[in-house]
JSON list of C-alpha atoms in Angstrom, two decimals:
[
{"chain": "X", "resi": 15, "resn": "UNK", "atom": "CA", "xyz": [311.49, 58.09, 87.80]},
{"chain": "X", "resi": 16, "resn": "UNK", "atom": "CA", "xyz": [311.44, 58.32, 84.02]},
{"chain": "X", "resi": 17, "resn": "UNK", "atom": "CA", "xyz": [313.65, 56.51, 81.54]},
{"chain": "X", "resi": 18, "resn": "UNK", "atom": "CA", "xyz": [314.22, 57.77, 78.01]},
{"chain": "X", "resi": 19, "resn": "UNK", "atom": "CA", "xyz": [315.71, 55.63, 75.25]},
{"chain": "X", "resi": 20, "resn": "UNK", "atom": "CA", "xyz": [316.57, 57.07, 71.85]},
{"chain": "X", "resi": 21, "resn": "UNK", "atom": "CA", "xyz": [316.61, 55.08, 68.64]},
{"chain": "X", "resi": 22, "resn": "UNK", "atom": "CA", "xyz": [319.90, 54.45, 66.90]},
{"chain": "X", "resi": 23, "resn": "UNK", "atom": "CA", "xyz": [320.96, 57.46, 64.84]},
{"chain": "X", "resi": 24, "resn": "UNK", "atom": "CA", "xyz": [323.11, 56.96, 61.81]},
{"chain": "X", "resi": 25, "resn": "UNK", "atom": "CA", "xyz": [324.69, 58.55, 58.81]},
{"chain": "X", "resi": 26, "resn": "UNK", "atom": "CA", "xyz": [322.94, 60.40, 56.01]},
{"chain": "X", "resi": 27, "resn": "UNK", "atom": "CA", "xyz": [324.07, 62.46, 53.06]},
{"chain": "X", "resi": 28, "resn": "UNK", "atom": "CA", "xyz": [323.46, 66.18, 52.92]},
{"chain": "X", "resi": 29, "resn": "UNK", "atom": "CA", "xyz": [319.96, 66.88, 51.68]},
{"chain": "X", "resi": 30, "resn": "UNK", "atom": "CA", "xyz": [318.67, 63.60, 53.03]},
{"chain": "X", "resi": 31, "resn": "UNK", "atom": "CA", "xyz": [316.19, 62.74, 55.77]},
{"chain": "X", "resi": 32, "resn": "UNK", "atom": "CA", "xyz": [316.30, 60.84, 59.01]},
{"chain": "X", "resi": 33, "resn": "UNK", "atom": "CA", "xyz": [313.82, 60.17, 61.81]},
{"chain": "X", "resi": 34, "resn": "UNK", "atom": "CA", "xyz": [314.75, 59.73, 65.44]},
{"chain": "X", "resi": 35, "resn": "UNK", "atom": "CA", "xyz": [312.47, 58.33, 68.11]},
{"chain": "X", "resi": 36, "resn": "UNK", "atom": "CA", "xyz": [312.57, 58.33, 71.89]},
{"chain": "X", "resi": 37, "resn": "UNK", "atom": "CA", "xyz": [310.54, 55.97, 74.02]},
{"chain": "X", "resi": 38, "resn": "UNK", "atom": "CA", "xyz": [309.70, 56.91, 77.59]},
{"chain": "X", "resi": 39, "resn": "UNK", "atom": "CA", "xyz": [308.92, 54.55, 80.44]},
{"chain": "X", "resi": 40, "resn": "UNK", "atom": "CA", "xyz": [308.40, 54.76, 84.15]},
{"chain": "X", "resi": 41, "resn": "UNK", "atom": "CA", "xyz": [306.32, 57.42, 85.90]},
{"chain": "X", "resi": 42, "resn": "UNK", "atom": "CA", "xyz": [304.71, 58.91, 82.82]},
{"chain": "X", "resi": 43, "resn": "UNK", "atom": "CA", "xyz": [302.56, 61.29, 84.84]},
{"chain": "X", "resi": 44, "resn": "UNK", "atom": "CA", "xyz": [305.77, 63.23, 85.51]},
{"chain": "X", "resi": 45, "resn": "UNK", "atom": "CA", "xyz": [306.12, 64.14, 81.81]},
{"chain": "X", "resi": 46, "resn": "UNK", "atom": "CA", "xyz": [304.43, 67.15, 80.23]},
{"chain": "X", "resi": 47, "resn": "UNK", "atom": "CA", "xyz": [307.00, 68.57, 77.84]},
{"chain": "X", "resi": 48, "resn": "UNK", "atom": "CA", "xyz": [309.45, 66.58, 75.72]},
{"chain": "X", "resi": 49, "resn": "UNK", "atom": "CA", "xyz": [312.29, 67.91, 73.64]},
{"chain": "X", "resi": 50, "resn": "UNK", "atom": "CA", "xyz": [315.28, 67.17, 71.45]},
{"chain": "X", "resi": 51, "resn": "UNK", "atom": "CA", "xyz": [318.69, 68.67, 72.06]},
{"chain": "X", "resi": 52, "resn": "UNK", "atom": "CA", "xyz": [321.99, 68.25, 70.25]},
{"chain": "X", "resi": 53, "resn": "UNK", "atom": "CA", "xyz": [325.61, 68.75, 71.11]},
{"chain": "X", "resi": 54, "resn": "UNK", "atom": "CA", "xyz": [328.94, 68.71, 69.30]},
{"chain": "X", "resi": 55, "resn": "UNK", "atom": "CA", "xyz": [332.29, 68.41, 71.06]},
{"chain": "X", "resi": 56, "resn": "UNK", "atom": "CA", "xyz": [333.44, 71.67, 72.56]},
{"chain": "X", "resi": 57, "resn": "UNK", "atom": "CA", "xyz": [330.08, 73.37, 72.33]},
{"chain": "X", "resi": 58, "resn": "UNK", "atom": "CA", "xyz": [327.13, 73.74, 74.66]},
{"chain": "X", "resi": 59, "resn": "UNK", "atom": "CA", "xyz": [324.09, 71.54, 74.33]},
{"chain": "X", "resi": 60, "resn": "UNK", "atom": "CA", "xyz": [321.48, 73.35, 72.22]},
{"chain": "X", "resi": 61, "resn": "UNK", "atom": "CA", "xyz": [317.74, 72.88, 71.96]},
{"chain": "X", "resi": 62, "resn": "UNK", "atom": "CA", "xyz": [316.35, 71.68, 68.64]},
{"chain": "X", "resi": 63, "resn": "UNK", "atom": "CA", "xyz": [312.65, 71.48, 69.31]},
{"chain": "X", "resi": 64, "resn": "UNK", "atom": "CA", "xyz": [310.15, 70.84, 72.07]},
{"chain": "X", "resi": 65, "resn": "UNK", "atom": "CA", "xyz": [306.52, 69.76, 72.33]},
{"chain": "X", "resi": 66, "resn": "UNK", "atom": "CA", "xyz": [303.95, 69.79, 75.09]},
{"chain": "X", "resi": 67, "resn": "UNK", "atom": "CA", "xyz": [301.53, 66.98, 75.78]},
{"chain": "X", "resi": 68, "resn": "UNK", "atom": "CA", "xyz": [298.78, 68.94, 74.04]},
{"chain": "X", "resi": 69, "resn": "UNK", "atom": "CA", "xyz": [300.87, 69.47, 70.91]},
{"chain": "X", "resi": 70, "resn": "UNK", "atom": "CA", "xyz": [302.24, 73.00, 71.24]},
{"chain": "X", "resi": 71, "resn": "UNK", "atom": "CA", "xyz": [305.72, 73.15, 69.70]},
{"chain": "X", "resi": 72, "resn": "UNK", "atom": "CA", "xyz": [308.77, 75.35, 69.56]},
{"chain": "X", "resi": 73, "resn": "UNK", "atom": "CA", "xyz": [311.80, 75.10, 67.28]},
{"chain": "X", "resi": 74, "resn": "UNK", "atom": "CA", "xyz": [315.29, 76.50, 67.13]},
{"chain": "X", "resi": 75, "resn": "UNK", "atom": "CA", "xyz": [315.77, 78.94, 64.25]},
{"chain": "X", "resi": 76, "resn": "UNK", "atom": "CA", "xyz": [318.48, 76.71, 62.76]},
{"chain": "X", "resi": 77, "resn": "UNK", "atom": "CA", "xyz": [316.04, 73.86, 62.12]},
{"chain": "X", "resi": 78, "resn": "UNK", "atom": "CA", "xyz": [312.69, 75.62, 61.72]},
{"chain": "X", "resi": 79, "resn": "UNK", "atom": "CA", "xyz": [311.05, 74.48, 58.51]},
{"chain": "X", "resi": 80, "resn": "UNK", "atom": "CA", "xyz": [313.36, 71.47, 58.15]},
{"chain": "X", "resi": 81, "resn": "UNK", "atom": "CA", "xyz": [312.71, 69.49, 61.34]},
{"chain": "X", "resi": 82, "resn": "UNK", "atom": "CA", "xyz": [309.36, 68.39, 62.76]},
{"chain": "X", "resi": 83, "resn": "UNK", "atom": "CA", "xyz": [308.85, 67.24, 66.32]},
{"chain": "X", "resi": 84, "resn": "UNK", "atom": "CA", "xyz": [305.80, 65.19, 67.26]},
{"chain": "X", "resi": 85, "resn": "UNK", "atom": "CA", "xyz": [304.75, 62.71, 69.88]},
{"chain": "X", "resi": 86, "resn": "UNK", "atom": "CA", "xyz": [302.43, 59.75, 70.29]},
{"chain": "X", "resi": 87, "resn": "UNK", "atom": "CA", "xyz": [301.16, 59.97, 73.84]},
{"chain": "X", "resi": 88, "resn": "UNK", "atom": "CA", "xyz": [299.54, 56.54, 73.66]},
{"chain": "X", "resi": 89, "resn": "UNK", "atom": "CA", "xyz": [302.89, 54.98, 72.79]},
{"chain": "X", "resi": 90, "resn": "UNK", "atom": "CA", "xyz": [304.89, 57.29, 75.09]},
{"chain": "X", "resi": 91, "resn": "UNK", "atom": "CA", "xyz": [307.13, 58.06, 72.14]},
{"chain": "X", "resi": 92, "resn": "UNK", "atom": "CA", "xyz": [308.68, 61.28, 70.87]},
{"chain": "X", "resi": 93, "resn": "UNK", "atom": "CA", "xyz": [309.83, 61.70, 67.27]},
{"chain": "X", "resi": 94, "resn": "UNK", "atom": "CA", "xyz": [312.08, 64.07, 65.35]},
{"chain": "X", "resi": 95, "resn": "UNK", "atom": "CA", "xyz": [311.69, 64.02, 61.58]},
{"chain": "X", "resi": 96, "resn": "UNK", "atom": "CA", "xyz": [314.64, 65.71, 59.95]},
{"chain": "X", "resi": 97, "resn": "UNK", "atom": "CA", "xyz": [314.67, 66.73, 56.28]},
{"chain": "X", "resi": 98, "resn": "UNK", "atom": "CA", "xyz": [317.01, 68.75, 54.04]},
{"chain": "X", "resi": 99, "resn": "UNK", "atom": "CA", "xyz": [319.80, 67.85, 56.40]},
{"chain": "X", "resi": 100, "resn": "UNK", "atom": "CA", "xyz": [323.03, 69.81, 56.45]},
{"chain": "X", "resi": 101, "resn": "UNK", "atom": "CA", "xyz": [326.55, 68.99, 57.54]},
{"chain": "X", "resi": 102, "resn": "UNK", "atom": "CA", "xyz": [326.07, 71.29, 60.53]},
{"chain": "X", "resi": 103, "resn": "UNK", "atom": "CA", "xyz": [323.27, 69.01, 61.77]},
{"chain": "X", "resi": 104, "resn": "UNK", "atom": "CA", "xyz": [325.97, 66.47, 62.68]},
{"chain": "X", "resi": 105, "resn": "UNK", "atom": "CA", "xyz": [325.81, 66.03, 66.45]},
{"chain": "X", "resi": 106, "resn": "UNK", "atom": "CA", "xyz": [324.90, 63.81, 69.34]},
{"chain": "X", "resi": 107, "resn": "UNK", "atom": "CA", "xyz": [321.13, 64.09, 69.73]},
{"chain": "X", "resi": 108, "resn": "UNK", "atom": "CA", "xyz": [319.47, 63.80, 73.13]},
{"chain": "X", "resi": 109, "resn": "UNK", "atom": "CA", "xyz": [315.86, 63.27, 74.13]},
{"chain": "X", "resi": 110, "resn": "UNK", "atom": "CA", "xyz": [314.66, 65.16, 77.22]},
{"chain": "X", "resi": 111, "resn": "UNK", "atom": "CA", "xyz": [311.50, 65.36, 79.29]},
{"chain": "X", "resi": 112, "resn": "UNK", "atom": "CA", "xyz": [310.12, 67.39, 82.17]},
{"chain": "X", "resi": 113, "resn": "UNK", "atom": "CA", "xyz": [306.90, 67.97, 84.05]},
{"chain": "X", "resi": 114, "resn": "UNK", "atom": "CA", "xyz": [306.88, 71.74, 83.51]},
{"chain": "X", "resi": 115, "resn": "UNK", "atom": "CA", "xyz": [305.22, 73.53, 80.57]},
{"chain": "X", "resi": 116, "resn": "UNK", "atom": "CA", "xyz": [307.06, 74.64, 77.46]},
{"chain": "X", "resi": 117, "resn": "UNK", "atom": "CA", "xyz": [306.66, 78.29, 78.34]},
{"chain": "X", "resi": 118, "resn": "UNK", "atom": "CA", "xyz": [308.85, 77.75, 81.39]},
{"chain": "X", "resi": 119, "resn": "UNK", "atom": "CA", "xyz": [311.38, 75.35, 79.90]},
{"chain": "X", "resi": 120, "resn": "UNK", "atom": "CA", "xyz": [311.61, 76.74, 76.35]},
{"chain": "X", "resi": 121, "resn": "UNK", "atom": "CA", "xyz": [314.76, 75.27, 74.72]},
{"chain": "X", "resi": 122, "resn": "UNK", "atom": "CA", "xyz": [317.13, 75.64, 77.63]},
{"chain": "X", "resi": 123, "resn": "UNK", "atom": "CA", "xyz": [318.87, 72.42, 78.76]},
{"chain": "X", "resi": 124, "resn": "UNK", "atom": "CA", "xyz": [317.18, 72.47, 82.19]},
{"chain": "X", "resi": 125, "resn": "UNK", "atom": "CA", "xyz": [314.98, 69.44, 81.61]},
{"chain": "X", "resi": 126, "resn": "UNK", "atom": "CA", "xyz": [314.91, 66.90, 84.39]},
{"chain": "X", "resi": 127, "resn": "UNK", "atom": "CA", "xyz": [315.11, 63.64, 82.46]},
{"chain": "X", "resi": 128, "resn": "UNK", "atom": "CA", "xyz": [317.57, 62.79, 79.68]},
{"chain": "X", "resi": 129, "resn": "UNK", "atom": "CA", "xyz": [318.28, 59.93, 77.33]},
{"chain": "X", "resi": 130, "resn": "UNK", "atom": "CA", "xyz": [321.75, 58.59, 76.69]},
{"chain": "X", "resi": 131, "resn": "UNK", "atom": "CA", "xyz": [322.13, 60.23, 73.29]},
{"chain": "X", "resi": 132, "resn": "UNK", "atom": "CA", "xyz": [322.43, 58.99, 69.73]},
{"chain": "X", "resi": 133, "resn": "UNK", "atom": "CA", "xyz": [324.93, 60.08, 67.08]},
{"chain": "X", "resi": 134, "resn": "UNK", "atom": "CA", "xyz": [323.80, 61.55, 63.77]},
{"chain": "X", "resi": 135, "resn": "UNK", "atom": "CA", "xyz": [326.35, 62.26, 61.06]},
{"chain": "X", "resi": 136, "resn": "UNK", "atom": "CA", "xyz": [325.63, 64.18, 57.87]},
{"chain": "X", "resi": 137, "resn": "UNK", "atom": "CA", "xyz": [328.17, 63.81, 55.11]},
{"chain": "X", "resi": 138, "resn": "UNK", "atom": "CA", "xyz": [328.68, 66.40, 52.40]}
]
């Protein structure tokens, strides 16, 4: 099994920056692709960005150019650096992981392992 634990989110003003992290533990050989998703009440969970073990990435159009996803494989940690944040970035953010490649998973919420989520609020 794999356990994923996100860092505490927080509040930030519009235009500001925030970095989230997600530390994985357990059977690390099961993880190839890691990703960030977000969800607001009443809406479906949406993919933000994903990264393979080798570094290939994919981003949602809504965050491309503002968010950067990266990972430290030695530390088993995934990061999401968010800049130029907007009110619409307010959501519960989830870390996800899976053993399949990014080309199969893309940004659909079909990943096998999930963190518990962390709230990020952007104030105008």
